[in-house]
Short mmCIF file of N, CA and C and ligand atoms in Angstrom, two decimals:
data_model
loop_
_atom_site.label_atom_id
_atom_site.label_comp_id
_atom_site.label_asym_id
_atom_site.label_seq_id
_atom_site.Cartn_x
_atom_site.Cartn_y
_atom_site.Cartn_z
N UNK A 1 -37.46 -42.77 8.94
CA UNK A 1 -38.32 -43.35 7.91
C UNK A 1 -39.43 -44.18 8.56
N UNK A 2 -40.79 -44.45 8.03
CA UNK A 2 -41.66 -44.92 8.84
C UNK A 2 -41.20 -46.36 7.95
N UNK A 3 -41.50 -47.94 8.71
CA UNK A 3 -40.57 -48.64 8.72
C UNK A 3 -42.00 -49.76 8.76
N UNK A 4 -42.55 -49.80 9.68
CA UNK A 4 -43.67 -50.97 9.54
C UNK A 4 -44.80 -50.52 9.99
N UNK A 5 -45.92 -50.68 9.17
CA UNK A 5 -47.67 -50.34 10.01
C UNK A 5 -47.49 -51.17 10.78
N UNK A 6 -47.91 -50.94 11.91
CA UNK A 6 -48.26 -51.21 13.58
C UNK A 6 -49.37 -51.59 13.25
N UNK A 7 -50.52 -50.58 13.79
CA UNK A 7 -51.75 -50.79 13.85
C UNK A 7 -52.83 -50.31 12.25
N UNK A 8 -53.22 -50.60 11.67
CA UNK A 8 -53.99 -50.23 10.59
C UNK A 8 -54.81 -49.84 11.49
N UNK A 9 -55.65 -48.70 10.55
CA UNK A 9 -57.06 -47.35 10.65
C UNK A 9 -58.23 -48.48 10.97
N UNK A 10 -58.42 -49.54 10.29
CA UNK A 10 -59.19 -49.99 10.49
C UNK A 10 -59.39 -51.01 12.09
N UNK A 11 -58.05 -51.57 12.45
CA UNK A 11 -58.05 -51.78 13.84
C UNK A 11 -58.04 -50.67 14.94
N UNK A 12 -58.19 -49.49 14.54
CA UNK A 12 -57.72 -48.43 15.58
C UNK A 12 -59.01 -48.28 15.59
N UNK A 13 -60.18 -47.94 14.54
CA UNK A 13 -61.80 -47.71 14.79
C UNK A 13 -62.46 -48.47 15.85
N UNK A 14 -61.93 -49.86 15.53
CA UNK A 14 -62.85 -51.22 16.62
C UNK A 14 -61.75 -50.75 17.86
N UNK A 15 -60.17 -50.67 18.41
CA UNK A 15 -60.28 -50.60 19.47
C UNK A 15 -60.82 -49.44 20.30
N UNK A 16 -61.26 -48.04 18.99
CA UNK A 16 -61.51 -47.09 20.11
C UNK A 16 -63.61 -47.23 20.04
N UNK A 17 -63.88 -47.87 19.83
CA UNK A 17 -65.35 -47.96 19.41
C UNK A 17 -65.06 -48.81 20.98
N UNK A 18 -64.52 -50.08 21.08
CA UNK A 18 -64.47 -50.66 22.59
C UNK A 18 -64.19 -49.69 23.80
N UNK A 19 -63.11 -48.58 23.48
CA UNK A 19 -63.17 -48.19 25.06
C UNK A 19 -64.53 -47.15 25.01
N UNK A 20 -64.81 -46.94 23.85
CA UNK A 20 -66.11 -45.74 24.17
C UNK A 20 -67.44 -46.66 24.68
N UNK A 21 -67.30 -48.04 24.56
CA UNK A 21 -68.35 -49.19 25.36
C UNK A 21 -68.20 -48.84 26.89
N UNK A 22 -66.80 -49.45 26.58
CA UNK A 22 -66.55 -49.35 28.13
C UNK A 22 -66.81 -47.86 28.75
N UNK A 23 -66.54 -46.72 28.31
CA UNK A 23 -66.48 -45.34 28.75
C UNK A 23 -68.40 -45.21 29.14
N UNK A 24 -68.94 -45.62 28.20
CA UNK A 24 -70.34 -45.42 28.30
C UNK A 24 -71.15 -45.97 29.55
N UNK A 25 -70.38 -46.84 29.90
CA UNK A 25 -71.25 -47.75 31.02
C UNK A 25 -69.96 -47.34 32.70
N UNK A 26 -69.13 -46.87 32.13
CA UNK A 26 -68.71 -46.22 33.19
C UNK A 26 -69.10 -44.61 33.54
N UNK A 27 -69.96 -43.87 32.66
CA UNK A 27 -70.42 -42.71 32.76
C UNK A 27 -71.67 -42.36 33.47
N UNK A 28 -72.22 -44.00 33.80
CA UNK A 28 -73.97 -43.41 33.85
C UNK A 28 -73.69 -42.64 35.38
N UNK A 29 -74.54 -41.84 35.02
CA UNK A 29 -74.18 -41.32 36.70
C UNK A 29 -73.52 -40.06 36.58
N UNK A 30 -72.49 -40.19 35.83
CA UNK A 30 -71.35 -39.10 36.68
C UNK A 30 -71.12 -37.32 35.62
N UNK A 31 -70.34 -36.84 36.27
CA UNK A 31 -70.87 -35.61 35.79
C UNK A 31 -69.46 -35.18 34.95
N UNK A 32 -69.17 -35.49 33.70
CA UNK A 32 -67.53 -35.81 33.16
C UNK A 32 -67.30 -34.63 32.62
N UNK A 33 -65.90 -34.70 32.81
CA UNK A 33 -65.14 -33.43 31.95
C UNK A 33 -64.06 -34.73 31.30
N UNK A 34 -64.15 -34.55 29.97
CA UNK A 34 -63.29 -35.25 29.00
C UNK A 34 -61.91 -34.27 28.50
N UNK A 35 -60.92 -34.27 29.24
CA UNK A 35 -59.96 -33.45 29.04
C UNK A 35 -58.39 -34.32 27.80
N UNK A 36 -58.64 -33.28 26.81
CA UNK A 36 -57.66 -34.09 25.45
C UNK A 36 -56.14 -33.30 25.79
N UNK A 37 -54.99 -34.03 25.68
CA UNK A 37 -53.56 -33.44 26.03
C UNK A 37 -53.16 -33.59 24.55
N UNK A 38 -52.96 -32.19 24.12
CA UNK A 38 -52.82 -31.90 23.04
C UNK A 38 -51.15 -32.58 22.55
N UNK A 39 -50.54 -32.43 21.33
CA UNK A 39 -51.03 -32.40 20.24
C UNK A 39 -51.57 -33.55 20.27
N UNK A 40 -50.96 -34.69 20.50
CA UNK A 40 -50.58 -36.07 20.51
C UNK A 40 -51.98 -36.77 20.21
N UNK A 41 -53.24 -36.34 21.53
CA UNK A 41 -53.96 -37.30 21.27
C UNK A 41 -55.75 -37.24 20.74
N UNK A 42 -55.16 -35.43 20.17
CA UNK A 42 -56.44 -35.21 19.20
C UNK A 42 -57.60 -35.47 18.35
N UNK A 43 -56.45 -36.58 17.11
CA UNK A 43 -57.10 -37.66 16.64
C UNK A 43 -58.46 -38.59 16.98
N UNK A 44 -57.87 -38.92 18.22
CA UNK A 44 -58.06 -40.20 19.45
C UNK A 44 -59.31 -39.81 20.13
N UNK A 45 -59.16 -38.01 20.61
CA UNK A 45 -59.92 -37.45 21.28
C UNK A 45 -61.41 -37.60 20.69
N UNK A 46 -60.77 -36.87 19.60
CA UNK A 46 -62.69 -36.64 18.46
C UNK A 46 -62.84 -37.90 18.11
N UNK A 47 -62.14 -38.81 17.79
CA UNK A 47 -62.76 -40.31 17.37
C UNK A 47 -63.63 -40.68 18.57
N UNK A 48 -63.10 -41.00 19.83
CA UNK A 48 -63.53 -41.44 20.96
C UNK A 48 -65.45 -40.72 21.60
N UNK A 49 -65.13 -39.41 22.10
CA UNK A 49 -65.43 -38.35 22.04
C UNK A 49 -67.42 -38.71 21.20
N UNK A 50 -66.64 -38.77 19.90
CA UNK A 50 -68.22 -39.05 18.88
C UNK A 50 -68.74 -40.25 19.30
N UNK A 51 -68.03 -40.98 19.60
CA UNK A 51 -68.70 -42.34 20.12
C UNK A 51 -69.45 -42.48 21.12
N UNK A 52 -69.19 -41.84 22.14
CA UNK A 52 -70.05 -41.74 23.29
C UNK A 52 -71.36 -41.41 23.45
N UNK A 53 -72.28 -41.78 24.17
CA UNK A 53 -73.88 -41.55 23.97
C UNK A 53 -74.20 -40.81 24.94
N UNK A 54 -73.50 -40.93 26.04
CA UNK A 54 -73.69 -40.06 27.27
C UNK A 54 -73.27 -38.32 27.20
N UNK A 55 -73.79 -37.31 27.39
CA UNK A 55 -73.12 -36.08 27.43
C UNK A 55 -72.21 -35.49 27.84
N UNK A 56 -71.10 -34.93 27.98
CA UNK A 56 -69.89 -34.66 28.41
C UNK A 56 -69.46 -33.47 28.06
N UNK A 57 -68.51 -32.90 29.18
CA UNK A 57 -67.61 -32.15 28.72
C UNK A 57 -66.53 -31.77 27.91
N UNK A 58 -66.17 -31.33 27.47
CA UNK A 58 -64.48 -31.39 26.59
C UNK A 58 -63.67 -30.21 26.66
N UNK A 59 -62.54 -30.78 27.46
CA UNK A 59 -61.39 -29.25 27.54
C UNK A 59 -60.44 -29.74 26.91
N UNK A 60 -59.17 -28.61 26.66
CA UNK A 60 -58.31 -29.36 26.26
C UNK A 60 -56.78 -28.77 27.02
N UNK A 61 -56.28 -29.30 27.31
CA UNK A 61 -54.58 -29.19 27.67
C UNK A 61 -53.29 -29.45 26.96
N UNK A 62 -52.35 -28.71 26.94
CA UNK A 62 -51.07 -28.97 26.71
C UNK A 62 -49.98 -28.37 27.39
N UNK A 63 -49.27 -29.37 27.16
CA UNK A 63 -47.83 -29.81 28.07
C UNK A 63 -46.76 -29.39 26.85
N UNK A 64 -45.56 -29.27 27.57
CA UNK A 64 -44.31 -28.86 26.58
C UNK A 64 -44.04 -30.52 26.40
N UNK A 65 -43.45 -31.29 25.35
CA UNK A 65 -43.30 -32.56 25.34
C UNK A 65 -41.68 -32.82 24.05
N UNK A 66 -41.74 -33.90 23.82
CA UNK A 66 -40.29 -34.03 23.10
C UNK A 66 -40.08 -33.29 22.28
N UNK A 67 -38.91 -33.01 22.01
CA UNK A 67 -38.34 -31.59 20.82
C UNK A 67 -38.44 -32.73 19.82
N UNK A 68 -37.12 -32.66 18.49
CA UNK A 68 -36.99 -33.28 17.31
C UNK A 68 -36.39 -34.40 17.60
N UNK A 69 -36.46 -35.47 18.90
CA UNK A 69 -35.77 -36.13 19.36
C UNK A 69 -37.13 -37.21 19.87
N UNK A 70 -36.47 -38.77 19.84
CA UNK A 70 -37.48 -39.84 20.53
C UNK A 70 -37.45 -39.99 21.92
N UNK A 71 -36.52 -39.29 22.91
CA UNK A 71 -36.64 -39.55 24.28
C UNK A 71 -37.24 -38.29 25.04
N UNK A 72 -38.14 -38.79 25.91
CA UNK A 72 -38.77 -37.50 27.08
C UNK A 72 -37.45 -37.00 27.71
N UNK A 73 -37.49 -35.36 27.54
CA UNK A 73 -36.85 -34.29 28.53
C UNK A 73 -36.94 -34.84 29.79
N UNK A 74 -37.89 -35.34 30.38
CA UNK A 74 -38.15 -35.51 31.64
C UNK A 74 -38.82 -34.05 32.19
N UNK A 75 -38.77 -33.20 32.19
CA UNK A 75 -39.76 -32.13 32.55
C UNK A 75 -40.41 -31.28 31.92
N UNK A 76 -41.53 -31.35 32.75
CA UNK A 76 -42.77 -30.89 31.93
C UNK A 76 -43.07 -29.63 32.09
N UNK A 77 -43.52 -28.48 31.15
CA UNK A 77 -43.97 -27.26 31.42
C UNK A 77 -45.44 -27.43 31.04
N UNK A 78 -46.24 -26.18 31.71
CA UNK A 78 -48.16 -26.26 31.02
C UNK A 78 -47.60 -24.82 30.11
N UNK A 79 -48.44 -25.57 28.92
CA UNK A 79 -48.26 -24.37 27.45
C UNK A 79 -49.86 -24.07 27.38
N UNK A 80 -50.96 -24.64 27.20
CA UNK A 80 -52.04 -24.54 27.45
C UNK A 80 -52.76 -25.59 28.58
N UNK A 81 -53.55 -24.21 29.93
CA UNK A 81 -54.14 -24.97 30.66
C UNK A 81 -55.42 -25.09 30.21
N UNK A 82 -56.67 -25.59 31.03
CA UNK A 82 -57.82 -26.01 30.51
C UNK A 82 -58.44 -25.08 31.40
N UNK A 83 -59.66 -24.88 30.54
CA UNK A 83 -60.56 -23.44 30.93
C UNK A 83 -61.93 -23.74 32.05
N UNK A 84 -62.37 -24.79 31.81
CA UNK A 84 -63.47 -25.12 32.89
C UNK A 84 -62.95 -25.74 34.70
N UNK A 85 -64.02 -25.39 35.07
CA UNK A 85 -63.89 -25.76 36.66
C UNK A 85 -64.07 -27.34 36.62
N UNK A 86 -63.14 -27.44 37.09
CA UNK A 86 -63.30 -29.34 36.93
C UNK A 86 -63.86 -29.59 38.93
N UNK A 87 -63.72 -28.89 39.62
CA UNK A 87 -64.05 -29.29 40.96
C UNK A 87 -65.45 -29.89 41.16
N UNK A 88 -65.13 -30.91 42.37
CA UNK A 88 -66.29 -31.78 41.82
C UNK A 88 -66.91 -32.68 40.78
N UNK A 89 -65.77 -32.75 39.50
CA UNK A 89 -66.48 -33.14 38.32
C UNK A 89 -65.64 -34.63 38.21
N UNK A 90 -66.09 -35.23 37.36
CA UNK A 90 -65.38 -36.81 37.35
C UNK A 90 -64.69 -36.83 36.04
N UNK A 91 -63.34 -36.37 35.99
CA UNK A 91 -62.45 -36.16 35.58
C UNK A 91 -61.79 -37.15 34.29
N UNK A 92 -61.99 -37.36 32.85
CA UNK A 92 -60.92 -38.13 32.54
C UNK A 92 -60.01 -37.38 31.27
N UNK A 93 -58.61 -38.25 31.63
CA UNK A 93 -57.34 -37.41 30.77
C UNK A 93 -57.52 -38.25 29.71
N UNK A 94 -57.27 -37.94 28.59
CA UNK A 94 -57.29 -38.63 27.33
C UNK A 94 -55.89 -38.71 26.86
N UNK A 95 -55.07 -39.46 26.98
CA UNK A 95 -53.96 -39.31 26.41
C UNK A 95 -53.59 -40.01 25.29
N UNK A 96 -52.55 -39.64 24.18
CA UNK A 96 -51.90 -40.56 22.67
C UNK A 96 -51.12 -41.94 23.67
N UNK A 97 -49.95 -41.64 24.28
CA UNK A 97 -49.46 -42.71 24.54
C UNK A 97 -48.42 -42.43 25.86
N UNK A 98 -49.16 -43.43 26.81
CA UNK A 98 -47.93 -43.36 27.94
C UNK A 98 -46.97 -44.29 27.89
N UNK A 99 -45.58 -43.47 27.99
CA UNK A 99 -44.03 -43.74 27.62
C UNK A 99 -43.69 -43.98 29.10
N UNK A 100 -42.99 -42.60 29.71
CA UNK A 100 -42.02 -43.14 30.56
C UNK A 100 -43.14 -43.12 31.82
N UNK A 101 -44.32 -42.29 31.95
CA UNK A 101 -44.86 -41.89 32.75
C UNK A 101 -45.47 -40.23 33.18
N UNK A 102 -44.05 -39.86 32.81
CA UNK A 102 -43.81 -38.71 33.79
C UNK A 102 -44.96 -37.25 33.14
N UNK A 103 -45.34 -37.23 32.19
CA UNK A 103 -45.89 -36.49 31.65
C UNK A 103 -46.92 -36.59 32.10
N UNK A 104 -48.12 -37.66 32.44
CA UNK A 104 -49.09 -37.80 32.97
C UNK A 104 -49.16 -37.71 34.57
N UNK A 105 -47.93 -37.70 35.00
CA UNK A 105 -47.87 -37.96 36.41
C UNK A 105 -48.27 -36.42 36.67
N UNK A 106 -47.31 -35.50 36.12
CA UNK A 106 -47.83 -34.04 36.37
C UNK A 106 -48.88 -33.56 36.08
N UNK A 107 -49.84 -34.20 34.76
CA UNK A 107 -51.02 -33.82 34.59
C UNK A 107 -51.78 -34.05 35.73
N UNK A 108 -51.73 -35.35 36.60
CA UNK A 108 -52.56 -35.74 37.60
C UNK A 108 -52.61 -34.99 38.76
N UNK A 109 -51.38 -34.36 39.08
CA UNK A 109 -50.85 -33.87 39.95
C UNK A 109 -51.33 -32.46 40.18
N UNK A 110 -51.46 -31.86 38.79
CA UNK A 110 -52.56 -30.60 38.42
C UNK A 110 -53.71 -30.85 38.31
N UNK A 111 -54.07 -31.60 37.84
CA UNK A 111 -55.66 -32.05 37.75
C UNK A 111 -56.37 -31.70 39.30
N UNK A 112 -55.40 -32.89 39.96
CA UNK A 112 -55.95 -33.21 41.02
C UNK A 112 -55.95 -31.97 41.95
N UNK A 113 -55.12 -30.94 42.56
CA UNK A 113 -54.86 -29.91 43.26
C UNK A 113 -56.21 -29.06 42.99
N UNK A 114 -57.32 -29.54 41.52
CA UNK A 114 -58.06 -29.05 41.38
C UNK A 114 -59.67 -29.59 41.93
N UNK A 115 -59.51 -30.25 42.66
CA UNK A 115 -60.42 -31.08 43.74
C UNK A 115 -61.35 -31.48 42.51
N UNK A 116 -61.17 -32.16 41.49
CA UNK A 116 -62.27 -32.93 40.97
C UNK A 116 -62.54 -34.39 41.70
N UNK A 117 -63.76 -34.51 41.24
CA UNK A 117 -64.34 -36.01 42.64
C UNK A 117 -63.58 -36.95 42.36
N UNK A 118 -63.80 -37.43 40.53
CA UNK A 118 -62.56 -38.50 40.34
C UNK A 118 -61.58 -38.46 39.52
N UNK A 119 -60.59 -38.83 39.05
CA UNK A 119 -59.78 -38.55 37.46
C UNK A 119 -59.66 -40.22 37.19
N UNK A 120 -59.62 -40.56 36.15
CA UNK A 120 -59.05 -41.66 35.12
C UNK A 120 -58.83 -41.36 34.32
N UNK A 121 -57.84 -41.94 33.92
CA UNK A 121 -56.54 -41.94 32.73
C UNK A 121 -57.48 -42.50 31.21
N UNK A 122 -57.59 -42.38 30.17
CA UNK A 122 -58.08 -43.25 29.19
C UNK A 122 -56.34 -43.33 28.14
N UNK A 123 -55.82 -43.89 27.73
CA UNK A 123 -55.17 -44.02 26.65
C UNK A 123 -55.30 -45.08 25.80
N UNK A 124 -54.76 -44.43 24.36
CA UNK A 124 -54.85 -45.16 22.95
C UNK A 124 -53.62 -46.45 23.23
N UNK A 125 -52.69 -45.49 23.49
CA UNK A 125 -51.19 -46.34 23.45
C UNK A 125 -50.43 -46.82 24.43
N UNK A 126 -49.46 -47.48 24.95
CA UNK A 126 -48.92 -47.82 26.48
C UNK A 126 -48.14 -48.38 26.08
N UNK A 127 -46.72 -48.08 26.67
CA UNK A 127 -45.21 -48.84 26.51
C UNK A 127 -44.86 -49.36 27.61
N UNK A 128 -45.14 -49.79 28.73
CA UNK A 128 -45.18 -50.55 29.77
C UNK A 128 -43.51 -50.68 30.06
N UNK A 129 -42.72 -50.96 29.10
CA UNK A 129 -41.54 -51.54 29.31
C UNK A 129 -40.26 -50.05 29.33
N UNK A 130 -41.10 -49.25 29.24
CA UNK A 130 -40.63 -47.86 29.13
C UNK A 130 -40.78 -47.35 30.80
N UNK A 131 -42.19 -47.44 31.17
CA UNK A 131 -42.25 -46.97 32.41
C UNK A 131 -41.35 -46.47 33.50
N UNK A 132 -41.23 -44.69 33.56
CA UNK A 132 -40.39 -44.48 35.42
C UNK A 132 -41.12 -44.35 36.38
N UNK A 133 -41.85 -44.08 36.22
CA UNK A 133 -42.85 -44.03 36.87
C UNK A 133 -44.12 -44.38 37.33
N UNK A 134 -44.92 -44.96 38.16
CA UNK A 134 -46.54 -45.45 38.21
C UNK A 134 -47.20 -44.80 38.00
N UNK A 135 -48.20 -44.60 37.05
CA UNK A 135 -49.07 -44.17 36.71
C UNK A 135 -50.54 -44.90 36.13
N UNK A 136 -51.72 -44.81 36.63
CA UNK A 136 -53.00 -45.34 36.32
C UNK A 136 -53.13 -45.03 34.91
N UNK A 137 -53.66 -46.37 34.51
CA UNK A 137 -54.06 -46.35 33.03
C UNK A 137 -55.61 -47.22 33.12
N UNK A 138 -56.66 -46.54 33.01
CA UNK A 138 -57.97 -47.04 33.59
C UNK A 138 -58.61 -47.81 32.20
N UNK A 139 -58.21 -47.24 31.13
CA UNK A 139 -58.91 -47.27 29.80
C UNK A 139 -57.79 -47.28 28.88
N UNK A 140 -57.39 -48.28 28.37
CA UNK A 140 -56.58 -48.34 27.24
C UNK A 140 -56.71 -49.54 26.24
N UNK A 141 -56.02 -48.73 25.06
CA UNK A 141 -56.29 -49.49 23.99
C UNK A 141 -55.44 -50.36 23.33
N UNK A 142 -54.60 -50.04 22.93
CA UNK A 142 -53.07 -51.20 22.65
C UNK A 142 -51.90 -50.97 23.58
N UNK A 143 -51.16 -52.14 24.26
CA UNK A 143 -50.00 -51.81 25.25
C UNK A 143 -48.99 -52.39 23.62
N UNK A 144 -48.30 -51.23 23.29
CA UNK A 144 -47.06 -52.03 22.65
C UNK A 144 -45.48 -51.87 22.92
N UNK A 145 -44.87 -52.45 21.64
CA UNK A 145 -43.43 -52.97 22.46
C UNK A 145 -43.00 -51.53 22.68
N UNK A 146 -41.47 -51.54 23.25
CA UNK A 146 -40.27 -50.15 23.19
C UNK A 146 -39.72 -49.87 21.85
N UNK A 147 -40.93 -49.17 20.97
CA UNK A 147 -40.84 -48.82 19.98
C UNK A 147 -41.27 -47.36 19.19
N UNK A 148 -40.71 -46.79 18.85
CA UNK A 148 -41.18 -45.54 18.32
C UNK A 148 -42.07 -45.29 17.22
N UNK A 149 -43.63 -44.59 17.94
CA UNK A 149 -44.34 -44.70 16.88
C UNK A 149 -44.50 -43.34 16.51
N UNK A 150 -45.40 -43.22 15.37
CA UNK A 150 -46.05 -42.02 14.63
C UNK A 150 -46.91 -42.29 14.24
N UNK A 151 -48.05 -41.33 13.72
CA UNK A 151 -49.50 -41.63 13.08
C UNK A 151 -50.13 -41.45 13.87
N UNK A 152 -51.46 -40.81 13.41
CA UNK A 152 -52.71 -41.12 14.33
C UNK A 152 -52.43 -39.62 15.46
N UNK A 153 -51.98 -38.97 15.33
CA UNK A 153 -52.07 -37.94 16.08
C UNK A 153 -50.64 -37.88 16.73
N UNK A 154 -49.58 -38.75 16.81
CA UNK A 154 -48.53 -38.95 17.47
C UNK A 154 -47.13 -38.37 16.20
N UNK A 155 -46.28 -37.64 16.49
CA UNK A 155 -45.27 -36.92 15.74
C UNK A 155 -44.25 -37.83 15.91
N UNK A 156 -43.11 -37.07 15.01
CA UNK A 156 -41.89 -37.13 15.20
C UNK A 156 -40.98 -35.50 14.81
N UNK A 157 -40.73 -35.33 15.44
CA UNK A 157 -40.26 -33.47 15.41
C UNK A 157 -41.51 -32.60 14.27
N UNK A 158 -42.97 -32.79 14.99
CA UNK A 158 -44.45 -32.32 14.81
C UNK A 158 -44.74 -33.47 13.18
N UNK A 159 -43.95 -34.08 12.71
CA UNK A 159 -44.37 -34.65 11.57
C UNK A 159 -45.35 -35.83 11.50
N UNK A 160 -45.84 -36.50 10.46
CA UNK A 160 -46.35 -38.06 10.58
C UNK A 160 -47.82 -37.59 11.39
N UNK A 161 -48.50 -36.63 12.14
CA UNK A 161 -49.58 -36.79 12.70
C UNK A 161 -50.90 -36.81 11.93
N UNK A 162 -51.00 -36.48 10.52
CA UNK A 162 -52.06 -36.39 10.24
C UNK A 162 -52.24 -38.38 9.10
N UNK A 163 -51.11 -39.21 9.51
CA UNK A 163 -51.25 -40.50 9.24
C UNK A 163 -52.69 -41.27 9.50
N UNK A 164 -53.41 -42.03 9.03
CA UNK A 164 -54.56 -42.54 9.61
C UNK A 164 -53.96 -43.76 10.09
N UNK A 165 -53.11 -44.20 10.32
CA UNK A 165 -52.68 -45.46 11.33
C UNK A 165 -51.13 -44.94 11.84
N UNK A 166 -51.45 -46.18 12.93
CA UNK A 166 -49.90 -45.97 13.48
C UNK A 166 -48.75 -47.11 12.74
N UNK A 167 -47.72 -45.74 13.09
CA UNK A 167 -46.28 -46.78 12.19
C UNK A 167 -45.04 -46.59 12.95
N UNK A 168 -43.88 -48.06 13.20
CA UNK A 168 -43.00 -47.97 13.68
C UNK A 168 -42.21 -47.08 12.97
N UNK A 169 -41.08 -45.62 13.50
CA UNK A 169 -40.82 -45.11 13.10
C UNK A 169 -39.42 -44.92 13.32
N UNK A 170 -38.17 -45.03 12.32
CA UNK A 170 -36.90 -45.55 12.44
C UNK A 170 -35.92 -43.87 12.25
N UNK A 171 -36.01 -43.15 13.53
CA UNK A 171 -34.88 -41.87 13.41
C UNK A 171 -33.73 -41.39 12.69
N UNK A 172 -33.29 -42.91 13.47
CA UNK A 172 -31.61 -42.82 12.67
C UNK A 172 -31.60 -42.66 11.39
N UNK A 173 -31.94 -43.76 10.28
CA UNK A 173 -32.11 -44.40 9.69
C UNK A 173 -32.94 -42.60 8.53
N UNK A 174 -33.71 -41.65 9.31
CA UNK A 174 -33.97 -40.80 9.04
C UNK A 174 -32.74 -39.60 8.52
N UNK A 175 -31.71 -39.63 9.84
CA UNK A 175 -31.08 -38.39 9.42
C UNK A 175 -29.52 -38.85 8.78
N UNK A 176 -29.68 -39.80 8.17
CA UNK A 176 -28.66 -40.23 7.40
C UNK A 176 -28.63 -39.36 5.98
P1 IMP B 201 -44.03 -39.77 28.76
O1 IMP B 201 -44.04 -38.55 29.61
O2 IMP B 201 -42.64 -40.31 28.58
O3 IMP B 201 -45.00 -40.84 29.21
O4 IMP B 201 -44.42 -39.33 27.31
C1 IMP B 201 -45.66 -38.87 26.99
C2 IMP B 201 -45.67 -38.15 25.66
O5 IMP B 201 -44.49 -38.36 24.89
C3 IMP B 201 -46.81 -38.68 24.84
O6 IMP B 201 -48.00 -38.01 25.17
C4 IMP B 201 -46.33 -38.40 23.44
O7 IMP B 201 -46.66 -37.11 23.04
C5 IMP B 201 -44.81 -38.55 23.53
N1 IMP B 201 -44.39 -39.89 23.10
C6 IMP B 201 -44.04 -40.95 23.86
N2 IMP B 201 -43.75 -42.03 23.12
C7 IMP B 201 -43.92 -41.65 21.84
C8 IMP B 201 -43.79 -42.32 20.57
O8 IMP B 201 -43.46 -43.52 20.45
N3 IMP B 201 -44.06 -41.57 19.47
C9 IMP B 201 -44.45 -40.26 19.51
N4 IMP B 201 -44.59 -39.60 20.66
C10 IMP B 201 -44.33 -40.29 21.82
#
């Protein structure tokens, strides 16, 4: 059951209107491929994405990610890779929300084997207290608690994504 609004639509506009500030003045110059990791951070992507003044690329990727369940498998498969030559190009991943790590770690890990000049991470969401792993988070927008969300592009066994805010979301409490 979704249990408490987190973030209201209207705080999610101003924090992603800020990283597209910040994104803008980190762009002059460089030659970007804006790569979105599907499903999760779609939403996020085109919100962000329109904001920007500078010209850019846009691919998109997906990863195999949690079944009907709140904890990461821990391994990742590529379900869709991304179609442009990123070599040479200044690279950023757009992600919904880094959990344990590990999902982004392999994105980087592919990214990178693909000799682009730079990659940075941008994310909406960050659980810090979740973390297995280190992973760069260059651009982000809310770090919150070890809590399960939905909305805003983020599921729960594919549900809750077309929410316009994010909401703590209570499983158990679901399959009763
Ligand atoms: P990680 O590999 O554990 O960092 O997980 C990354 C992916 O798991 C994210 O891109 C989301 O798709 C999904 N995920 C992690 N935490 C949540 C959550 O609280 N709600 C919904 N999906 C989540």
């Amino acid at each position: 059951m979704l249990r408490e609004k987190l973030i209201p639509a209207e705080r999610l506009e101003r924090v992603i209107a800020t990283i597209a500030e910040e994104l803008d003045a980190d762009l002059e110059g460089r030659d970007a491929v804006f790569i979105c990791v599907l499903k999760g951070a779609v939403h996020f992507f085109s919100s962000l994405t329109l904001k920007l003044h500078h010209p850019i690329v846009t691919d998109f990727i997906q990863l195999h990610s949690y079944g009907a369940t709140t904890e990461s498998s821990g391994t990742v498969t590529l379900v869709k890779d991304i179609t442009v030559d990123i070599a040479g190009k200044d690279v950023y991943v757009v992600e919904d929300i880094v959990d344990t790590g590990l999902t982004l770690l392999d994105i980087l890990a592919l990214l990178r084997a693909r000799h682009p000049r730079t990659v940075q991470v941008v994310a909406l969401l960050s659980k810090p207290a979740r973390r297995r792993v280190e992973v760069p988070v260059d651009f982000l927008g809310v770090e919150i608690e070890d809590r399960f969300v939905v909305g805003f592009g983020l599921d729960f066994a594919e549900r809750f994504r077309n929410l316009p805010e994010i909401w703590e979301f209570a499983p158990d409490e679901e399959a009763r």
